[in-house]
PDB file of C-alpha atoms in Angstrom:
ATOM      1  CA  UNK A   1      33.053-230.863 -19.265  1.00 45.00           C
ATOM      2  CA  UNK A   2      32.938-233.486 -21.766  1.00 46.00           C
ATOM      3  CA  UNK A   3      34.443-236.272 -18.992  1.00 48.00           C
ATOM      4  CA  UNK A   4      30.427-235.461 -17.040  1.00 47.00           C
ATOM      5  CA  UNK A   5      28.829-235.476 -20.249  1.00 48.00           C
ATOM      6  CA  UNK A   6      29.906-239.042 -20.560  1.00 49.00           C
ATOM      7  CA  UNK A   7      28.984-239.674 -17.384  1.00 45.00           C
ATOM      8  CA  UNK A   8      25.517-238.059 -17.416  1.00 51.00           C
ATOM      9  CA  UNK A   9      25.129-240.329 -20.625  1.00 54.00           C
ATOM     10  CA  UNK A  10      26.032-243.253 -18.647  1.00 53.00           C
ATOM     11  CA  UNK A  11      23.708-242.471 -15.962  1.00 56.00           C
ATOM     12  CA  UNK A  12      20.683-241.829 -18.302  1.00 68.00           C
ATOM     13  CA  UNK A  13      21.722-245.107 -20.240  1.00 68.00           C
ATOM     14  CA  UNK A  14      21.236-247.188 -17.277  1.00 74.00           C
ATOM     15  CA  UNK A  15      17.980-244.767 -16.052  1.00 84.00           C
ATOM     16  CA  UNK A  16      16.490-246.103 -19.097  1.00 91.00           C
ATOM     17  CA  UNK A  17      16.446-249.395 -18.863  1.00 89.00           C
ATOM     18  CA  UNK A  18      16.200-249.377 -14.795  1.00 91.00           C
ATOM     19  CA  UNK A  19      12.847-247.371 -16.113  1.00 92.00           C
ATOM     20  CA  UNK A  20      11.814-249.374 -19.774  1.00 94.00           C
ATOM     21  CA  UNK A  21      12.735-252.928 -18.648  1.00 93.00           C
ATOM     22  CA  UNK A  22      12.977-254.838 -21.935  1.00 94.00           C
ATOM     23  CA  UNK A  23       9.479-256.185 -22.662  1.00 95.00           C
ATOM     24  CA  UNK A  24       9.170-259.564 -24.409  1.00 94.00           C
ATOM     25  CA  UNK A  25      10.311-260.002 -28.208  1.00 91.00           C
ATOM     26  CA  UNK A  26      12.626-256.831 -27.630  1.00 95.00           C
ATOM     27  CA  UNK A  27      15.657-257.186 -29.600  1.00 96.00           C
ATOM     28  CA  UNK A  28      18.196-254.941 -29.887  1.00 97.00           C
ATOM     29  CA  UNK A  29      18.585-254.409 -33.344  1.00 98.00           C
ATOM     30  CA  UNK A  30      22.344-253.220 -33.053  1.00 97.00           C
ATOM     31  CA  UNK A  31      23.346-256.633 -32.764  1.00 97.00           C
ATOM     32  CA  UNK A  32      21.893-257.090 -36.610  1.00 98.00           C
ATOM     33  CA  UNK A  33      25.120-256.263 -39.056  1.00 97.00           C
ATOM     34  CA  UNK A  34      22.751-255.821 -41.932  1.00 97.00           C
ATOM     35  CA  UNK A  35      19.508-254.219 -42.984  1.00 97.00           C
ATOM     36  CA  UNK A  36      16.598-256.102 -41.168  1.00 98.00           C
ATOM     37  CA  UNK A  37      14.030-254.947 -43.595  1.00 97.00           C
ATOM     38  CA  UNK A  38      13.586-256.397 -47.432  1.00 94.00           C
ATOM     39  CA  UNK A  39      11.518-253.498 -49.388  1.00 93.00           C
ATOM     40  CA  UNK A  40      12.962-250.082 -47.352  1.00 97.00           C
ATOM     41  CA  UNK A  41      16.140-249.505 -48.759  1.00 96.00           C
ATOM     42  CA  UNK A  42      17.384-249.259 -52.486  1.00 94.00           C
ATOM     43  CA  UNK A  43      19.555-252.443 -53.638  1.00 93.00           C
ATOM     44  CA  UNK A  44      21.992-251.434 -56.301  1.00 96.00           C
ATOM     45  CA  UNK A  45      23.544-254.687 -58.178  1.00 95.00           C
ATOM     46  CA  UNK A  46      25.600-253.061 -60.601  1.00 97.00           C
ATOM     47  CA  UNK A  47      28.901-250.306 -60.378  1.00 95.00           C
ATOM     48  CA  UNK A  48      26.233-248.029 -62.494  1.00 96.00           C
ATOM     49  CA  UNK A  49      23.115-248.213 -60.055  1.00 97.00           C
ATOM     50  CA  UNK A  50      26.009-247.122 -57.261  1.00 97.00           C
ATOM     51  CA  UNK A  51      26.852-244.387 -59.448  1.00 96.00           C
ATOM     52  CA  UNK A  52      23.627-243.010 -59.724  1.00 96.00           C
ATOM     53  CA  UNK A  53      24.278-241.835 -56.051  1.00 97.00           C
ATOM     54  CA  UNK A  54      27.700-240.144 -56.657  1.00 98.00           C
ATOM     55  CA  UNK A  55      28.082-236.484 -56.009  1.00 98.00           C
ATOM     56  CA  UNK A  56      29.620-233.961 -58.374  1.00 98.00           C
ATOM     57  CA  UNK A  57      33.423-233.029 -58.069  1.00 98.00           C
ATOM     58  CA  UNK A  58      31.463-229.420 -57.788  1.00 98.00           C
ATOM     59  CA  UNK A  59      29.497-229.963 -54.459  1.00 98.00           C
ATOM     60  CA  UNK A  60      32.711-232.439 -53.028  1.00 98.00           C
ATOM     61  CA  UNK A  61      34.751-228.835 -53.326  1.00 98.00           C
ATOM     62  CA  UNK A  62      31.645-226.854 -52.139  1.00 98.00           C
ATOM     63  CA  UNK A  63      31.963-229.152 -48.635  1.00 98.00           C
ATOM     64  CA  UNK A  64      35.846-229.149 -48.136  1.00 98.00           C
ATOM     65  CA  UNK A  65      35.680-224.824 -49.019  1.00 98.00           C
ATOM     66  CA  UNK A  66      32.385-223.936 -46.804  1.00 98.00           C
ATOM     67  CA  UNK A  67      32.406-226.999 -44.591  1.00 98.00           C
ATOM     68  CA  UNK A  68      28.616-228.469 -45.182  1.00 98.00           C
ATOM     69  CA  UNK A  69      27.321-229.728 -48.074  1.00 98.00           C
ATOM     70  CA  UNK A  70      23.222-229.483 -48.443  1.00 98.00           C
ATOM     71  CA  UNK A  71      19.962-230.431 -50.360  1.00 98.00           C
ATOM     72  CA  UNK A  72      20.975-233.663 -51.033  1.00 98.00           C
ATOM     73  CA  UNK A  73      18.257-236.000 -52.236  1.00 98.00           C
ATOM     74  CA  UNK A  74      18.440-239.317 -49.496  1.00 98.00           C
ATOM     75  CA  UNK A  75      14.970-240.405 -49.085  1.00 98.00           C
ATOM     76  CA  UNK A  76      11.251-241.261 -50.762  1.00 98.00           C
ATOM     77  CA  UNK A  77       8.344-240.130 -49.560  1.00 97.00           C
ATOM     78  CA  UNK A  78       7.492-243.785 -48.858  1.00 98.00           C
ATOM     79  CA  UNK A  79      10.500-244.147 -47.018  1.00 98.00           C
ATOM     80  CA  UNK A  80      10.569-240.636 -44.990  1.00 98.00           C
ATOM     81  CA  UNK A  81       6.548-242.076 -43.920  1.00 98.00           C
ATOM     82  CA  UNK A  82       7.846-245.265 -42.971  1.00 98.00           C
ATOM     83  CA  UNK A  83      10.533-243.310 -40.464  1.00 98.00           C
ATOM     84  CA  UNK A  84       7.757-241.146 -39.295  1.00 98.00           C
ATOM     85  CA  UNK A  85       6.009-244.598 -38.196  1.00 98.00           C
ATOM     86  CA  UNK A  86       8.365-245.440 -36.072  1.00 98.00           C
ATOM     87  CA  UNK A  87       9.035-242.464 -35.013  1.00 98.00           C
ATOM     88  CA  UNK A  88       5.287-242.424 -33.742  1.00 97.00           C
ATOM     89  CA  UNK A  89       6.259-245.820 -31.548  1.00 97.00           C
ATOM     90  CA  UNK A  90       9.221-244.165 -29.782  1.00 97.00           C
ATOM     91  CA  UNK A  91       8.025-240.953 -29.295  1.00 96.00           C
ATOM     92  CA  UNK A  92       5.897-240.842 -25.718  1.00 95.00           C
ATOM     93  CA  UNK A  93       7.371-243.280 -23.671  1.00 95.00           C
ATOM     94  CA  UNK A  94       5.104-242.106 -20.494  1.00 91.00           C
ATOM     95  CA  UNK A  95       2.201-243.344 -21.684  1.00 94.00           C
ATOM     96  CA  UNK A  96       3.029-245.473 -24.722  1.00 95.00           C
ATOM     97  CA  UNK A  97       6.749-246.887 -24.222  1.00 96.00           C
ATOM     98  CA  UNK A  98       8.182-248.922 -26.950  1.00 97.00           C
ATOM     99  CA  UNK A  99       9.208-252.705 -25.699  1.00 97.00           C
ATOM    100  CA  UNK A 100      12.762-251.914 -26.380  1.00 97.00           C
ATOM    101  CA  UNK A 101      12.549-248.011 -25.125  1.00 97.00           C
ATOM    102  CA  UNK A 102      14.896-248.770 -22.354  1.00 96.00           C
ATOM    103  CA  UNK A 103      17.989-249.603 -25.427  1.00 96.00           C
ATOM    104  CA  UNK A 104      18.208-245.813 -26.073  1.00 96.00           C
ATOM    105  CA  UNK A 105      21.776-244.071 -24.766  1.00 94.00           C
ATOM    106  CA  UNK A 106      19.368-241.148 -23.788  1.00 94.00           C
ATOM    107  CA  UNK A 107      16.056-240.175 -24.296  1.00 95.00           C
ATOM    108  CA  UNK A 108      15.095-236.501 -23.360  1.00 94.00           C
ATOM    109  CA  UNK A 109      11.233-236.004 -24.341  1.00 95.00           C
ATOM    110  CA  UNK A 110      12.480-231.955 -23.026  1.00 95.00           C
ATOM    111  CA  UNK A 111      16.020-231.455 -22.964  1.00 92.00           C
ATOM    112  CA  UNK A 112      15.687-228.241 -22.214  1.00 90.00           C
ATOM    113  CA  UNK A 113      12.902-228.433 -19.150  1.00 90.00           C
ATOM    114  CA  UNK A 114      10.968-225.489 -20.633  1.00 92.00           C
ATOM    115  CA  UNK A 115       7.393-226.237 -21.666  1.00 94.00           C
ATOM    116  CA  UNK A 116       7.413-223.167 -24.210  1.00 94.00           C
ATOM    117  CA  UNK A 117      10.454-225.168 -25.710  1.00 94.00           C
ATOM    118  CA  UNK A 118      10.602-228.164 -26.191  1.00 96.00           C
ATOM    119  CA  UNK A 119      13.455-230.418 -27.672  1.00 96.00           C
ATOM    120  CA  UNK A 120      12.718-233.969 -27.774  1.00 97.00           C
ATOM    121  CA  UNK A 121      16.143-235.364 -28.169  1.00 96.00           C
ATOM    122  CA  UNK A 122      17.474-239.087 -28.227  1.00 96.00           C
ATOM    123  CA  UNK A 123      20.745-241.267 -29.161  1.00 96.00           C
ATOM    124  CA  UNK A 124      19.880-245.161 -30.032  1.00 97.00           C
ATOM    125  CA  UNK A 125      16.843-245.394 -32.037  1.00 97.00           C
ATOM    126  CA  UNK A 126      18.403-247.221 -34.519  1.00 98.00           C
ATOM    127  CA  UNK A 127      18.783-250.018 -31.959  1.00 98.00           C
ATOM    128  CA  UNK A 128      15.273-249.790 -31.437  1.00 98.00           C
ATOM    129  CA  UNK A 129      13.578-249.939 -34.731  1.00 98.00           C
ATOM    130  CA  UNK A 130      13.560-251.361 -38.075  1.00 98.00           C
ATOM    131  CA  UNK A 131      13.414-248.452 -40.227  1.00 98.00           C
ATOM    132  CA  UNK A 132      16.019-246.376 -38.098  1.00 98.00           C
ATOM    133  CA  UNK A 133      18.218-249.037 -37.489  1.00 98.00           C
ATOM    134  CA  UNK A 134      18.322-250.057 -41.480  1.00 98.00           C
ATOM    135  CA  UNK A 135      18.647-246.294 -42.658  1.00 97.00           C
ATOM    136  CA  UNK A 136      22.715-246.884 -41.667  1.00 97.00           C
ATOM    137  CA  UNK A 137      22.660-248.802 -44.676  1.00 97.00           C
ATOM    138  CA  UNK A 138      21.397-246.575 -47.536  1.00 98.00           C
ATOM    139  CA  UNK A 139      23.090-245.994 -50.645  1.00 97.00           C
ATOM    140  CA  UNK A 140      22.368-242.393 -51.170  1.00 97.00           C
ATOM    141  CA  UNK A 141      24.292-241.766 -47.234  1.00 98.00           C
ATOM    142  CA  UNK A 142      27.312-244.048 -48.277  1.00 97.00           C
ATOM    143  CA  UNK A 143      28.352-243.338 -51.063  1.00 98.00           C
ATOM    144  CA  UNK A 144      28.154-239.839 -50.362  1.00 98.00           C
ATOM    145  CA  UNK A 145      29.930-240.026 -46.674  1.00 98.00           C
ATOM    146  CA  UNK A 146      32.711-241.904 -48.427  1.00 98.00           C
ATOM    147  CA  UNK A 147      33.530-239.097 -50.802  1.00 98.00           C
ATOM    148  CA  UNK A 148      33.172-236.174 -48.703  1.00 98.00           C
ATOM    149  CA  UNK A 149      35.924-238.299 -46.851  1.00 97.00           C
ATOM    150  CA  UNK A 150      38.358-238.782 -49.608  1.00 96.00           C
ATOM    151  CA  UNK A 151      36.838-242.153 -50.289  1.00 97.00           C
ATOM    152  CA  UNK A 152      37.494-244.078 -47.636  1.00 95.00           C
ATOM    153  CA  UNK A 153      35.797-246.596 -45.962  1.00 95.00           C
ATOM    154  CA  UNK A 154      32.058-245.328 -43.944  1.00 95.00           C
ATOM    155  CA  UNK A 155      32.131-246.803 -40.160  1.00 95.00           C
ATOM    156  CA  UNK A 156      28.731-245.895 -37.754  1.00 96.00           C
ATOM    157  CA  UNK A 157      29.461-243.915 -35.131  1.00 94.00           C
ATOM    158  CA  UNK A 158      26.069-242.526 -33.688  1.00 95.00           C
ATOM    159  CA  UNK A 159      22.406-241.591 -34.125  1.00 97.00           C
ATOM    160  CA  UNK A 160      20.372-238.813 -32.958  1.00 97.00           C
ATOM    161  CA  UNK A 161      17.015-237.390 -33.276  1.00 97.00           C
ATOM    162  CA  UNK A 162      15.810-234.264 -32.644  1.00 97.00           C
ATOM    163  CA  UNK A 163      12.400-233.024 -32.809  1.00 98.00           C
ATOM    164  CA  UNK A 164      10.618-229.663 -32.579  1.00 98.00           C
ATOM    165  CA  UNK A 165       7.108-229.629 -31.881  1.00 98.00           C
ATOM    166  CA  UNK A 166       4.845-226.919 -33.548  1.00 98.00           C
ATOM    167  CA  UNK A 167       4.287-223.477 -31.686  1.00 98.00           C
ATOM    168  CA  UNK A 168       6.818-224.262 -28.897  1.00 96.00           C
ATOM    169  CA  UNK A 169       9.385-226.433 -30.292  1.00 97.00           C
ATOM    170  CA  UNK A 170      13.032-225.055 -28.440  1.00 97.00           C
ATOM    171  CA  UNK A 171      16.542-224.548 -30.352  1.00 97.00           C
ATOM    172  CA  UNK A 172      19.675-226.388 -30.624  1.00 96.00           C
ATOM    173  CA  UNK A 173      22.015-223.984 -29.728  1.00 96.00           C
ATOM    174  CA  UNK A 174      25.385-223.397 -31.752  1.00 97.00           C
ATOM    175  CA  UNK A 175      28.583-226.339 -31.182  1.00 97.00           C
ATOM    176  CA  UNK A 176      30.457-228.046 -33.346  1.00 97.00           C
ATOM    177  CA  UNK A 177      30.122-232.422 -33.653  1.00 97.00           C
ATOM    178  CA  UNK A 178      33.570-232.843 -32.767  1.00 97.00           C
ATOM    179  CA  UNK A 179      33.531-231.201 -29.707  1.00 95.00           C
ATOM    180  CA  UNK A 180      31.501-234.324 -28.145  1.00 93.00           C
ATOM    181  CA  UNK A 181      33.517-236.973 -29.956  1.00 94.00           C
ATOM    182  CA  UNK A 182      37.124-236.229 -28.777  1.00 93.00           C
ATOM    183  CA  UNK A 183      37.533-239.491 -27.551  1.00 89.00           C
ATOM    184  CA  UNK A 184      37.678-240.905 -31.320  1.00 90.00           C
ATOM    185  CA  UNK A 185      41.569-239.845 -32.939  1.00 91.00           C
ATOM    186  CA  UNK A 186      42.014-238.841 -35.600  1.00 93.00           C
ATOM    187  CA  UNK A 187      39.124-236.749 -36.261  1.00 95.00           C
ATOM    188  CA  UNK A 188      37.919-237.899 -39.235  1.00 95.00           C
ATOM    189  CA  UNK A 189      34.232-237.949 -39.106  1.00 97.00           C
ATOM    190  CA  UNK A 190      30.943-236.046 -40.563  1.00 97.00           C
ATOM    191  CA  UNK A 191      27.477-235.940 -39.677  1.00 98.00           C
ATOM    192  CA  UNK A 192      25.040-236.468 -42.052  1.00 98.00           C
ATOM    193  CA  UNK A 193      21.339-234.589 -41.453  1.00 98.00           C
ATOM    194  CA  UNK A 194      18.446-235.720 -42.705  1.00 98.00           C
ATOM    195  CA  UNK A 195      14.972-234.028 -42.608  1.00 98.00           C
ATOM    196  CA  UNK A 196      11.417-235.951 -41.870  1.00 98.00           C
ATOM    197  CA  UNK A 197       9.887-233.011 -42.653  1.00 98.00           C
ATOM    198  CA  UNK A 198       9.750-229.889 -44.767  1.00 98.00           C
ATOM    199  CA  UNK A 199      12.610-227.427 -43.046  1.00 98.00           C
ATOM    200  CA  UNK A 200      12.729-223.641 -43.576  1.00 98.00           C
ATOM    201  CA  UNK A 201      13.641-220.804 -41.167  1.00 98.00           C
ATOM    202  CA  UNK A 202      10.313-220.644 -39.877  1.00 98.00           C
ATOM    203  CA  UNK A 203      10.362-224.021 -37.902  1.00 98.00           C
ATOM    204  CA  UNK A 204      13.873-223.698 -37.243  1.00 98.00           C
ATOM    205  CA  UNK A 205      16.052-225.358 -39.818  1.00 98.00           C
ATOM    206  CA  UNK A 206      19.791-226.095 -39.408  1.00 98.00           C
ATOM    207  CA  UNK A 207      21.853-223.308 -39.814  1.00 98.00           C
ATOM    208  CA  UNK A 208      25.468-223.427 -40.821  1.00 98.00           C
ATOM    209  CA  UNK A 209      28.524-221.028 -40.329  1.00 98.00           C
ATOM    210  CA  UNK A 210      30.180-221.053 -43.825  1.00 98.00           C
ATOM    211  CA  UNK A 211      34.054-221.359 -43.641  1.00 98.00           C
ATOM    212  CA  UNK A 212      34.221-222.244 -39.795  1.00 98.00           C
ATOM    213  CA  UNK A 213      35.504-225.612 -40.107  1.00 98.00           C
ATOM    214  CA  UNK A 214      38.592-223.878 -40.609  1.00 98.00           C
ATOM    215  CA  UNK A 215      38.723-222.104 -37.898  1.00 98.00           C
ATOM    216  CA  UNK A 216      40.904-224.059 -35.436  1.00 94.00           C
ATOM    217  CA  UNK A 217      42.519-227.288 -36.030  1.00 94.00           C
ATOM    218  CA  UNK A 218      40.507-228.810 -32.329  1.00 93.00           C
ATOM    219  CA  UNK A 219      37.228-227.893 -31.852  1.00 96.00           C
ATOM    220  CA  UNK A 220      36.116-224.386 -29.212  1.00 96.00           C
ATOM    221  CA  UNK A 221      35.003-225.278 -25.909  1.00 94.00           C
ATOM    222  CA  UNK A 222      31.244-226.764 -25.167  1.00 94.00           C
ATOM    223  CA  UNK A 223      29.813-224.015 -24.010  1.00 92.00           C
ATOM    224  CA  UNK A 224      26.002-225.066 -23.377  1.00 87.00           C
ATOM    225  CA  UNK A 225      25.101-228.656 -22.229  1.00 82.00           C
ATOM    226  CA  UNK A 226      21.544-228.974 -23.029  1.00 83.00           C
ATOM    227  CA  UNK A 227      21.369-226.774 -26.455  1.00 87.00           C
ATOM    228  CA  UNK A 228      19.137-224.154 -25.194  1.00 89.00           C
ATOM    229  CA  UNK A 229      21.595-220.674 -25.503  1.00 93.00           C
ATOM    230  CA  UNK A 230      21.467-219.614 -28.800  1.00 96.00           C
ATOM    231  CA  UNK A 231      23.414-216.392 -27.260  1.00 95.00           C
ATOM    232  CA  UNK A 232      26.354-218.785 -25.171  1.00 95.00           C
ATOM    233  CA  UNK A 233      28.418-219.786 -28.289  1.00 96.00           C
ATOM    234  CA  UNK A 234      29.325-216.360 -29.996  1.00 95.00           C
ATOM    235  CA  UNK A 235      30.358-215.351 -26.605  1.00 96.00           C
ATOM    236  CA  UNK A 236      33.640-217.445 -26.425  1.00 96.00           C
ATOM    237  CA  UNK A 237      35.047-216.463 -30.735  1.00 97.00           C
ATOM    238  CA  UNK A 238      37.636-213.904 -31.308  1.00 97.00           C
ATOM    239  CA  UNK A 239      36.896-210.707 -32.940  1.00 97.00           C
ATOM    240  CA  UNK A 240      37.563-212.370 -36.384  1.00 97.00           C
ATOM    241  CA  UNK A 241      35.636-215.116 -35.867  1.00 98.00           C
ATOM    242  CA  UNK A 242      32.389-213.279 -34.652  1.00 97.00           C
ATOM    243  CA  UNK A 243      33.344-210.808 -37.694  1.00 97.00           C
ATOM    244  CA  UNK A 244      32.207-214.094 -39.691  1.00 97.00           C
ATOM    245  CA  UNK A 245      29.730-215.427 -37.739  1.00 98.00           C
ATOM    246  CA  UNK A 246      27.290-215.260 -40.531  1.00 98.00           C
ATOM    247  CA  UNK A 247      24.293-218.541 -40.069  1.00 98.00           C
ATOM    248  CA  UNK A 248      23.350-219.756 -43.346  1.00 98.00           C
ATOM    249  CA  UNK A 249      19.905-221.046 -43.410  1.00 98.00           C
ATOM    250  CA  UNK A 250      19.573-224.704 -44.852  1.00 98.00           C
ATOM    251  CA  UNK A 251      16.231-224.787 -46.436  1.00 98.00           C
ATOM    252  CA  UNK A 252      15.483-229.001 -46.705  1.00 98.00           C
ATOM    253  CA  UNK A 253      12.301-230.445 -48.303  1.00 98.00           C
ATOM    254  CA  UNK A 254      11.782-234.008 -46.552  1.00 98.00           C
ATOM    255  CA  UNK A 255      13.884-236.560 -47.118  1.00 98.00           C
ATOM    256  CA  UNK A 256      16.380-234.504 -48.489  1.00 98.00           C
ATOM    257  CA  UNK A 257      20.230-234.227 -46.575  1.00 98.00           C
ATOM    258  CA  UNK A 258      22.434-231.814 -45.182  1.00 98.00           C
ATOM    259  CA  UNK A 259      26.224-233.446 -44.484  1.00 98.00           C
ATOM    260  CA  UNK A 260      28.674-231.187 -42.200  1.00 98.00           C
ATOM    261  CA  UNK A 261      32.088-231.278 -41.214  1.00 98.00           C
ATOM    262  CA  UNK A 262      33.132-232.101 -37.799  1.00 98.00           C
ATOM    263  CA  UNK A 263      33.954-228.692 -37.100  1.00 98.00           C
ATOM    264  CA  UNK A 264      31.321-226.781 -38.799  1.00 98.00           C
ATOM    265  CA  UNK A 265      29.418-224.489 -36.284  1.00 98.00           C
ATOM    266  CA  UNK A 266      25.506-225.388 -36.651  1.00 98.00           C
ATOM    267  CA  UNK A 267      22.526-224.983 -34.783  1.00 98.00           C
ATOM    268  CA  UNK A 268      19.132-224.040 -35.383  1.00 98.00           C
ATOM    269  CA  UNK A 269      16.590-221.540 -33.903  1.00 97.00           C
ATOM    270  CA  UNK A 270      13.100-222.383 -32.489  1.00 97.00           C
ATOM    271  CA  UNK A 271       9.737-223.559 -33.836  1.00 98.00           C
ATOM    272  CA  UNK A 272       7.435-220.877 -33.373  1.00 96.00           C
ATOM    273  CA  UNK A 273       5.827-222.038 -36.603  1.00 98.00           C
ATOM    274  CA  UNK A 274       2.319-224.596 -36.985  1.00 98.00           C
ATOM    275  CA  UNK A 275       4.624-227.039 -38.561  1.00 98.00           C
ATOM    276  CA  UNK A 276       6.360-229.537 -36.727  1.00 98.00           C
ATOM    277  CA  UNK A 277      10.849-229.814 -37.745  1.00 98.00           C
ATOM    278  CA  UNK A 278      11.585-233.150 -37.509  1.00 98.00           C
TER     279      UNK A 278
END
């Protein structure tokens, strides 16, 4: 249930820092209501630099008809190797934790458990690094986020990371965002996806299930608490909604975006591949 989801988060949230205590010079960076970085992010001055990162009236109807909107240009090189840096710091907390590793909500180096897949999967890092934590405040994500929403104001909500190694990186089985965040009314959110590396089918991009924001008007049950039943989801849909259960592949280069409605059912399939899917 969603109620010991919470709770398991809770658990794992104190877990952490019980097992990371904070190490001297730890800060945690959510406490910082602005970009703690001066050369990461792009600084537009003008109402035509903030233009620059407006979508199309085109691609705002391609969201709001097939519920995701994809292959949107977010980051630099520079910038997508300066996320992979501290990526690096957070990422094996065993043997090299970061002074502020026990800030995370939860940190799962292997959600799943399975050797032959595993998921490395956190909520947090933003509180724990510079790069991560400054990303909240990019241009490109903004402006964008506000339109999809009929231009309203963007608030945080969360951050997540998932990471697939090469070879025997696991899947992220099929759910929809909103069925985790029913504790926030009205709905009235999006999640916005952004790639670290190169992602195709082969190292199991995000797929999409055109037209199923639509759907319902709440989101379908969780059916699968540690995203490792690709089969579990499909399972609970009527015969219509199976009948359309066609994934969409979203092919990414780095640094480019993906941006999904609350209800859009997503997930994405293994990395069998010799390319890591972060």
């Amino acid at each position: 249930s969603l109620r010991h989801r919470q709770l398991v988060r809770m658990a794992s949230k104190q877990k952490l820092l019980d097992k990371y205590p904070l190490q001297p010079g730890a800060k945690d960076l959510s406490l910082v209501h602005h970009p703690v970085t001066s050369d990461f992010l792009p600084t537009p001055k003008t109402s035509s630099d903030w233009a620059k990162f407006k979508l199309s009236d085109e691609q705002i109807q391609f969201y709001h008809d097939n519920g995701y909107l994809t292959k949107i240009p977010v980051l630099t090189e520079a910038q997508v190797d300066k996320l992979k840096e501290d990526l690096a710091t957070i990422s094996n907390p065993d043997t090299n934790p970061h002074p502020a590793q026990g800030l995370f909500y939860e940190f799962w180096s292997n959600e799943s458990g399975d050797p032959s897949n595993v998921l490395l999967h956190a909520l947090g890092h933003w509180r724990v690094t510079p790069h991560f934590h400054d990303i909240l405040w990019h241009p490109a994500v903004l402006v964008a986020a506000s339109q999809l929403m009929d231009n309203k104001p963007v608030r945080f909500w969360h951050d997540q990371l998932f990471c697939k190694p090469p070879h025997y990186g696991g899947c992220v089985s099929w759910h929809q965002d909103y069925s985790y965040w029913t504790r926030t009314v009205p709905m009235a959110h999006l999640t916005v996806h952004i790639a670290l590396d190169d992602q195709m089918v082969e190292n199991g991009c995000l797929h999409y299930i055109p037209g199923s924001h639509k759907w319902t008007s709440k989101p379908l049950p969780i059916v699968d608490q540690h995203f490792g039943d690709m089969d579990a989801f499909p399972k609970i849909l009527t015969p219509e909604q199976r009948d359309q259960f066609r994934p969409a592949p979203m092919l990414l280069k780095k640094g480019e975006a993906a941006f999904h409605h609350p209800l859009t059912v997503h997930g994405s399939f293994a990395n069998k591949s010799e390319f890591p899917r972060r």
